Coordinates of C-alpha atoms and ligand atoms in Angstrom, one line a residue:
X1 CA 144.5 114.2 173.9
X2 CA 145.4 117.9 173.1
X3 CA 144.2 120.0 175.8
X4 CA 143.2 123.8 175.9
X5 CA 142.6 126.5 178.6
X6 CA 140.4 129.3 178.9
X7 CA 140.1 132.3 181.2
X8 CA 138.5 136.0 181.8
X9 CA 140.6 138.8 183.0
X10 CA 140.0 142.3 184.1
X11 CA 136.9 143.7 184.0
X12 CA 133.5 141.8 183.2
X13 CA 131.5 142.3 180.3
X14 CA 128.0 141.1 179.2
X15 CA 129.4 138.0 176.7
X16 CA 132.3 136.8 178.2
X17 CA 130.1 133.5 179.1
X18 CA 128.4 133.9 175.6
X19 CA 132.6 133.5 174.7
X20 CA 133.5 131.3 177.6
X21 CA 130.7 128.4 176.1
X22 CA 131.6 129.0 172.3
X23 CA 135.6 128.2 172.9
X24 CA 134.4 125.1 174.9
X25 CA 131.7 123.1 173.1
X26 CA 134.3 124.1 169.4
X27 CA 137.4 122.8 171.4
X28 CA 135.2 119.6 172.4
X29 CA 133.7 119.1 169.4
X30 CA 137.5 119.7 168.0
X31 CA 138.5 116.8 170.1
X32 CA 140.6 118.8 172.9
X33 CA 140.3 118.5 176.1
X34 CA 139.3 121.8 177.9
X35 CA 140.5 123.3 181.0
X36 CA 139.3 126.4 182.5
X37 CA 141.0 128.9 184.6
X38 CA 139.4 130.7 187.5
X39 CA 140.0 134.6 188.4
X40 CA 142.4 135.4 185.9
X41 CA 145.6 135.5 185.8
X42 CA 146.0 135.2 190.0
X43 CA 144.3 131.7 189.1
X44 CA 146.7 131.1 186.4
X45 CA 149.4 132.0 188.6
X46 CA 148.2 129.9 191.4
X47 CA 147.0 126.6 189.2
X48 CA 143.1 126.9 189.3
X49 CA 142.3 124.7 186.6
X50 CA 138.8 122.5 186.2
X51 CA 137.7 120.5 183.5
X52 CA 134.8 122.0 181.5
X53 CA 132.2 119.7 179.4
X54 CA 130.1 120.8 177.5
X55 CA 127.2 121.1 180.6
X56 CA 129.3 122.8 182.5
X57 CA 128.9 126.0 179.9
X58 CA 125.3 125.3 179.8
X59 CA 122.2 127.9 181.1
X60 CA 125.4 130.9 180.8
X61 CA 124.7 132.4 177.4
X62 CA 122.5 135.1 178.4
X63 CA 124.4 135.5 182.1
X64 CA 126.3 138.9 182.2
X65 CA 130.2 138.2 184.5
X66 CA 132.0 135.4 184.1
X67 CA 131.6 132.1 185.6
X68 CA 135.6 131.5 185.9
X69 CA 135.6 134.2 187.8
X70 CA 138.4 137.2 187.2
X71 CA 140.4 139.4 188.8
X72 CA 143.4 142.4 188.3
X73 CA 146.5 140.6 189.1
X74 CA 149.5 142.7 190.5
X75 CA 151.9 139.8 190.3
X76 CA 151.4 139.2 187.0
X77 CA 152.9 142.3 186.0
X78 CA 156.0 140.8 186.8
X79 CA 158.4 138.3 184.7
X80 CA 157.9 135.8 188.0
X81 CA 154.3 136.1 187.9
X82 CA 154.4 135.4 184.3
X83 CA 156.9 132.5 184.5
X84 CA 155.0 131.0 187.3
X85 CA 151.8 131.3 185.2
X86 CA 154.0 129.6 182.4
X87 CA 155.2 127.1 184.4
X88 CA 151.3 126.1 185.3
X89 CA 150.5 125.8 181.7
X90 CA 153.0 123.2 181.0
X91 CA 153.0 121.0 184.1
X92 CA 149.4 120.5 182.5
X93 CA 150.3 120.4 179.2
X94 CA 148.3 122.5 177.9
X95 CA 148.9 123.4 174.3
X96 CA 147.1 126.6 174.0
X97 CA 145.3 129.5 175.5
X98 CA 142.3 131.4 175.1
X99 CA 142.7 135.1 176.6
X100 CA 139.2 136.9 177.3
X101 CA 139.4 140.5 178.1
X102 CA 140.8 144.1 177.8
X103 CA 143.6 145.7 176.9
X104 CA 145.6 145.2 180.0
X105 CA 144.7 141.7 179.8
X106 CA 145.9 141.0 176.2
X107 CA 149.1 143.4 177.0
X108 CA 149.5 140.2 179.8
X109 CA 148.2 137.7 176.6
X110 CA 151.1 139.1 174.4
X111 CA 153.8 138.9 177.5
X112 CA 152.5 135.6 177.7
X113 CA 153.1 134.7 173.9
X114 CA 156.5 136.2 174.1
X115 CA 157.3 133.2 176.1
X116 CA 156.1 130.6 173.4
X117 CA 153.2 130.0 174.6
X118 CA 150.3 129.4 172.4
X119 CA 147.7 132.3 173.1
X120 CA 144.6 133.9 171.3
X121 CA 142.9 136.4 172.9
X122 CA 139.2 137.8 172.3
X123 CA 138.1 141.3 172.6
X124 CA 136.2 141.8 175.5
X125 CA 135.6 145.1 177.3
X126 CA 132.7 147.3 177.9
X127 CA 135.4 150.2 177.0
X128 CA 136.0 149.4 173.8
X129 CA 139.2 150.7 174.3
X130 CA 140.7 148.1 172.5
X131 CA 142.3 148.1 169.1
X132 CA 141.9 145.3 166.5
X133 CA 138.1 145.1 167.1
X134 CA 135.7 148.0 166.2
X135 CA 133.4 147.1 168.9
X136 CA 134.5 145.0 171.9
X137 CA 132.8 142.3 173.2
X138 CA 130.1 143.8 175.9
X139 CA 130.1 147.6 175.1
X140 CA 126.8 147.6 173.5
X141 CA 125.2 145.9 175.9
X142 CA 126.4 148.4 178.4
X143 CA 125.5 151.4 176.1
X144 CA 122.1 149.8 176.1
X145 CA 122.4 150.2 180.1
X146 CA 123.0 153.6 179.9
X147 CA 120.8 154.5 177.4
X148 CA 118.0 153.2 179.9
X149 CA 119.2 154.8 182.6
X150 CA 119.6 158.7 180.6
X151 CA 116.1 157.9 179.3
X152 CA 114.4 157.4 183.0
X153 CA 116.8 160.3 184.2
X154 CA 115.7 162.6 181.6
X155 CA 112.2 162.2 182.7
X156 CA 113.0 163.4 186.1
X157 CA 115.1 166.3 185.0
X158 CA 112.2 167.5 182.4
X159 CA 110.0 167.3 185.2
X160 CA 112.1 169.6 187.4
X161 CA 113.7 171.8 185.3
X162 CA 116.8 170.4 186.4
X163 CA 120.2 169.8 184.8
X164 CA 121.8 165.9 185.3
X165 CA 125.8 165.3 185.2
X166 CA 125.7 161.7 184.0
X167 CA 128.9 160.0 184.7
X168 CA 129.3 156.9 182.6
X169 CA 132.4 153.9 182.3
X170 CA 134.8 154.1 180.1
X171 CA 138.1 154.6 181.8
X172 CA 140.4 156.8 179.2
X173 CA 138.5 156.0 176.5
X174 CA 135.2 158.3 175.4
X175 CA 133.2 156.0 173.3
X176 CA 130.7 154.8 175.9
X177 CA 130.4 158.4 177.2
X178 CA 130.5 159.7 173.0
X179 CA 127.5 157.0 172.2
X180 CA 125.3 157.8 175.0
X181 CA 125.4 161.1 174.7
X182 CA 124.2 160.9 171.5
X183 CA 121.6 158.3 171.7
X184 CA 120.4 159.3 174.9
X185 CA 120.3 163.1 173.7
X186 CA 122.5 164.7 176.1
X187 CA 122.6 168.8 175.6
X188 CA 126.6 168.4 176.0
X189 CA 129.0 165.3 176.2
X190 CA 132.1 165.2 178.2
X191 CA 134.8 162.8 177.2
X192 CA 138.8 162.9 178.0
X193 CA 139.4 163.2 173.9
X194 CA 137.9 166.6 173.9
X195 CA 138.5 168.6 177.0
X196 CA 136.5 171.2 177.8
X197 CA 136.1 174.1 180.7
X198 CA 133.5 174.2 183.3
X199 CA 132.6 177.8 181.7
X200 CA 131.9 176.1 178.3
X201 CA 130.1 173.4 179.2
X202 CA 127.7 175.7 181.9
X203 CA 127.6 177.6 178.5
X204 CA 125.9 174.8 176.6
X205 CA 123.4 173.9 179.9
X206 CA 122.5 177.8 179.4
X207 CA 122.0 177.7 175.5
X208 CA 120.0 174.3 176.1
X209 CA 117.8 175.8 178.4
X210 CA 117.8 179.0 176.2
X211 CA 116.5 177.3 173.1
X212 CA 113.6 176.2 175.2
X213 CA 114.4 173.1 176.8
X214 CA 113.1 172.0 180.1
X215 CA 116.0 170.0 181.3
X216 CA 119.9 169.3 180.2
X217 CA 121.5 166.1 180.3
X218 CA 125.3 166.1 180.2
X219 CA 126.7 162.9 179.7
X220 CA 130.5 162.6 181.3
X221 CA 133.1 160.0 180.9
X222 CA 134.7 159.2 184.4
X223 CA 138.3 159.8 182.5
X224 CA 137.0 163.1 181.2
X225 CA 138.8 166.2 182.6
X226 CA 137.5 167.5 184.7
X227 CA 135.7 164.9 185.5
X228 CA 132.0 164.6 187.0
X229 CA 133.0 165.2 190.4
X230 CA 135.4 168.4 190.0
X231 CA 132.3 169.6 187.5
X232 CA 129.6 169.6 190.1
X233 CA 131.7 171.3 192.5
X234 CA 132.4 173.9 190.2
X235 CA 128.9 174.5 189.7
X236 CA 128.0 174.2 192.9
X237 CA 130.4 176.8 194.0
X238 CA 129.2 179.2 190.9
X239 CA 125.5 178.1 191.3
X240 CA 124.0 181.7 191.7
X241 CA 125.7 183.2 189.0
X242 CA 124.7 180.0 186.6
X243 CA 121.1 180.3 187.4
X244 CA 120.5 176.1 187.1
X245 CA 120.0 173.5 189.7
X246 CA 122.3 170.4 189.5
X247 CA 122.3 166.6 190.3
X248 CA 124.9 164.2 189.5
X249 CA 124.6 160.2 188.7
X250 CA 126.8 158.0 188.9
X251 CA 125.9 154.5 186.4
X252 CA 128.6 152.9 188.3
X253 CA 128.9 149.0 187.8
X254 CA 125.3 149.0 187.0
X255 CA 126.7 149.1 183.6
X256 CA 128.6 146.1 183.6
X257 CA 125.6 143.6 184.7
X258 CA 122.3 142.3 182.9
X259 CA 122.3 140.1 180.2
X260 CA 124.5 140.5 176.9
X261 CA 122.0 141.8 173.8
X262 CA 122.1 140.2 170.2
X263 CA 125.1 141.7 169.3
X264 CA 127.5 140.8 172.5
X265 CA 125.9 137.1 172.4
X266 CA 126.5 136.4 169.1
X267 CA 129.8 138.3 168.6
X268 CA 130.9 136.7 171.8
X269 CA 130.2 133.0 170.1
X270 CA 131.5 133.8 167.0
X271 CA 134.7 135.0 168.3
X272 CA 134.9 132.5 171.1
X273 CA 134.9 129.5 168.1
X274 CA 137.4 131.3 166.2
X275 CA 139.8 131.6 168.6
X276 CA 139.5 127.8 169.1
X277 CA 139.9 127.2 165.6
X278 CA 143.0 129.6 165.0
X279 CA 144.9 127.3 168.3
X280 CA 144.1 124.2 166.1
X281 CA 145.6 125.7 163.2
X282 CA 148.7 126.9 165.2
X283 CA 147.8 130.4 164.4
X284 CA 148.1 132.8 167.6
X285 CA 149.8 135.4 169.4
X286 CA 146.8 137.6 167.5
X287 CA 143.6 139.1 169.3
X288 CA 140.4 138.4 167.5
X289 CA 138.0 141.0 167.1
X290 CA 134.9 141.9 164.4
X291 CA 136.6 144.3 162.0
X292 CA 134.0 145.5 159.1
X293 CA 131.5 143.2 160.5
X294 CA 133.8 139.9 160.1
X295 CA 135.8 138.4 162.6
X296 CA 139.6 139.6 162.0
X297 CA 143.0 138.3 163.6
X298 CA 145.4 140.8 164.5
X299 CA 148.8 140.3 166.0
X300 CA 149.3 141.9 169.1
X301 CA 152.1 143.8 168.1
X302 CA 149.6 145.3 166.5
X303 CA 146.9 146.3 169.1
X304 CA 148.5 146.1 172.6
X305 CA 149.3 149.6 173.0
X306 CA 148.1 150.9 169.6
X307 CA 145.2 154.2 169.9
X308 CA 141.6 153.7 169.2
X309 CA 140.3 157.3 167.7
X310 CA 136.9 157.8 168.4
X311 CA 134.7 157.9 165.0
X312 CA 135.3 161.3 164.0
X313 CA 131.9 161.4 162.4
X314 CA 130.5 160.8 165.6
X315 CA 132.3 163.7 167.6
X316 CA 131.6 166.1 164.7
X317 CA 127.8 165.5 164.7
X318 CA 127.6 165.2 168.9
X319 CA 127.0 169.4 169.1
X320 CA 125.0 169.8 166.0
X321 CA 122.2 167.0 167.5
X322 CA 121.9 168.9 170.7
X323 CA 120.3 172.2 168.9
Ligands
ADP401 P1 141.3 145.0 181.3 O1 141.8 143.7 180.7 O2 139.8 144.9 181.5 O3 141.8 146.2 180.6 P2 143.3 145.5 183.4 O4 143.9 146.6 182.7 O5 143.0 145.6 184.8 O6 141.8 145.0 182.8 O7 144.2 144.2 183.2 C1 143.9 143.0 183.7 C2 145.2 142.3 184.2 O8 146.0 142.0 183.0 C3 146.0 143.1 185.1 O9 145.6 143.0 186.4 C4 147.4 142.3 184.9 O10 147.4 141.1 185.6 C5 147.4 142.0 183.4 N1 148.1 143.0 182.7 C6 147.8 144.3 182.4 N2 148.7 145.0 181.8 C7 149.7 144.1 181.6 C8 151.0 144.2 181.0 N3 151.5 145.3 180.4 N4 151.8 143.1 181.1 C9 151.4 141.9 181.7 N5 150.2 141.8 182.2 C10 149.4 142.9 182.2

């Protein structure tokens, strides 16, 4: 019997089980046998395999992580790591490989497939960071996070009069930081695509309040520069001559728990099958994504590497919705 591995790598996002289920039960109902891989690529590396049936995915689909576990792997950075990791794959015979992550993890998927080994990935990342899928497996559940978390905050902030330095996930990338901002009706967003300086952005907390509001959210990407740390100590240190009072909140990993919404769950599935589907057909070294709502191979020549502009509809409305 064909057989078929699956793992999660990098950071977690809401759906990777939602994913992890839908690659098993098709590859069963496909006829392969299918192996799971714990913590990533460290488990690939050190031959952490286990069987999966179908039960074993069972009661996951609304579970945020990853039941295989993951990890960041240092060794697998390295053509030994990756030959090792290689070398697991075959002593099992495994004919394929499903790749569920980020960008560094299908950067690893693509080293992987340079080797001739079979390998799909899936978009997964709360980042979207990731080209080759407009939305990436887990980032609107984690918007919806930090949307909850703004909207409490703001109540406290209206209540006090005070200004709140939200610092929200992301890594380089803006979009989580661009989106809650403007869903959560922040009076200035801070991302790494559009710097800005302190001065400007205590000027839009002034105008805010100016206009007659009786609070200022400013929502800041932890790659923004600077970033939400550097900010409040430059406010601090200027306090007096600003004239607002400052708190800063961290969302932290907060936003990478709770379980994955419609969209994740049923993206996740979708995606998950397909990749199953494209290994039966001996279609891969591609990343699977949803492109214009439909699930879209690309190959990772392609997106490994490639940038992901943030909609430039979005940045250009961001300062208008704050008036
Ligand atoms: P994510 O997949 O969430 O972006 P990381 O960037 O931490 O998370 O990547 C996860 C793992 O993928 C890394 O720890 C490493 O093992 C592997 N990886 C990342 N970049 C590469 C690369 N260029 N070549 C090979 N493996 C990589």
């Amino acid at each position: 019997m064909k057989r078929l591995a699956v793992l999660t790598s990098g950071g977690d996002a809401p759906g990777m089980n939602a994913a992890i289920r839908a690659v098993v039960r098709r590859g069963l109902s496909l006829g392969f046998e299918m192996l799971g891989v714990q913590h990533g690529y460290a488990g690939l590396i050190a031959g952490e395999f286990r069987q999966l049936g179908a039960r074993d995915v069972g009661g996951i689909l609304d579970r945020g992580g990853t039941i295989l576990g993951t990890s960041r792997c240092a060794a697998f950075l390295t053509p030994a790591g990756r030959s090792a990791a290689l070398g697991q794959l075959r002593d099992r015979e495994v004919a394929g490989l499903v790749v569920i992550g980020g960008d560094g993890s299908q950067a690893g998927a693509k080293a992987l497939s340079e080797l001739s080994m079979p390998v799909v990935g899936v978009a997964s990342t709360i980042d979207n960071d990731l080209a080759g899928s407009d939305v990436t497996i887990g980032a609107t559940t984690a918007l919806d996070t930090a949307l909850a978390a703004v909207d409490r905050l703001r109540v406290t902030a209206s209540a006090h009069g005070r200004t709140f330095l939200v610092e929200v996930m992301g890594r380089s990338c803006g979009y989580l930081a661009l989106l809650t901002g403007i869903g959560g009706g922040a009076e200035a967003i801070m991302i790494p695509e559009i710097p800005q300086t302190p001065e400007q952005v205590a000027a839009a907390i002034r105008e805010a309040y100016g206009r007659g509001k009786s609070h200022a959210i400013v929502v800041v990407a932890e790659g923004a520069r600077p970033n939400a740390t550097e900010l409040a100590a430059y406010f601090a240190r200027h306090a007096e001559r600003l004239g607002f009072e400052l708190r800063v909140s961290t969302l932290g990993h907060i936003q990478r728990g709770g379980p994955p919404g419609a969209f994740d769950r049923i993206s996740a599935t979708l995606l998950g099958a397909a990749a199953v589907e494209q290994l039966e057909r001996d279609l891969h070294g591609v990343l699977l994504g949803i492109v214009d709502g439909k699930v879209t191979a690309t190959p990772y020549a392609k997106v490994v590497g490639a940038a992901k502009p943030l909609d430039p509809g979005l940045l250009r409305l961001a300062p208008i919705l704050t008036l």
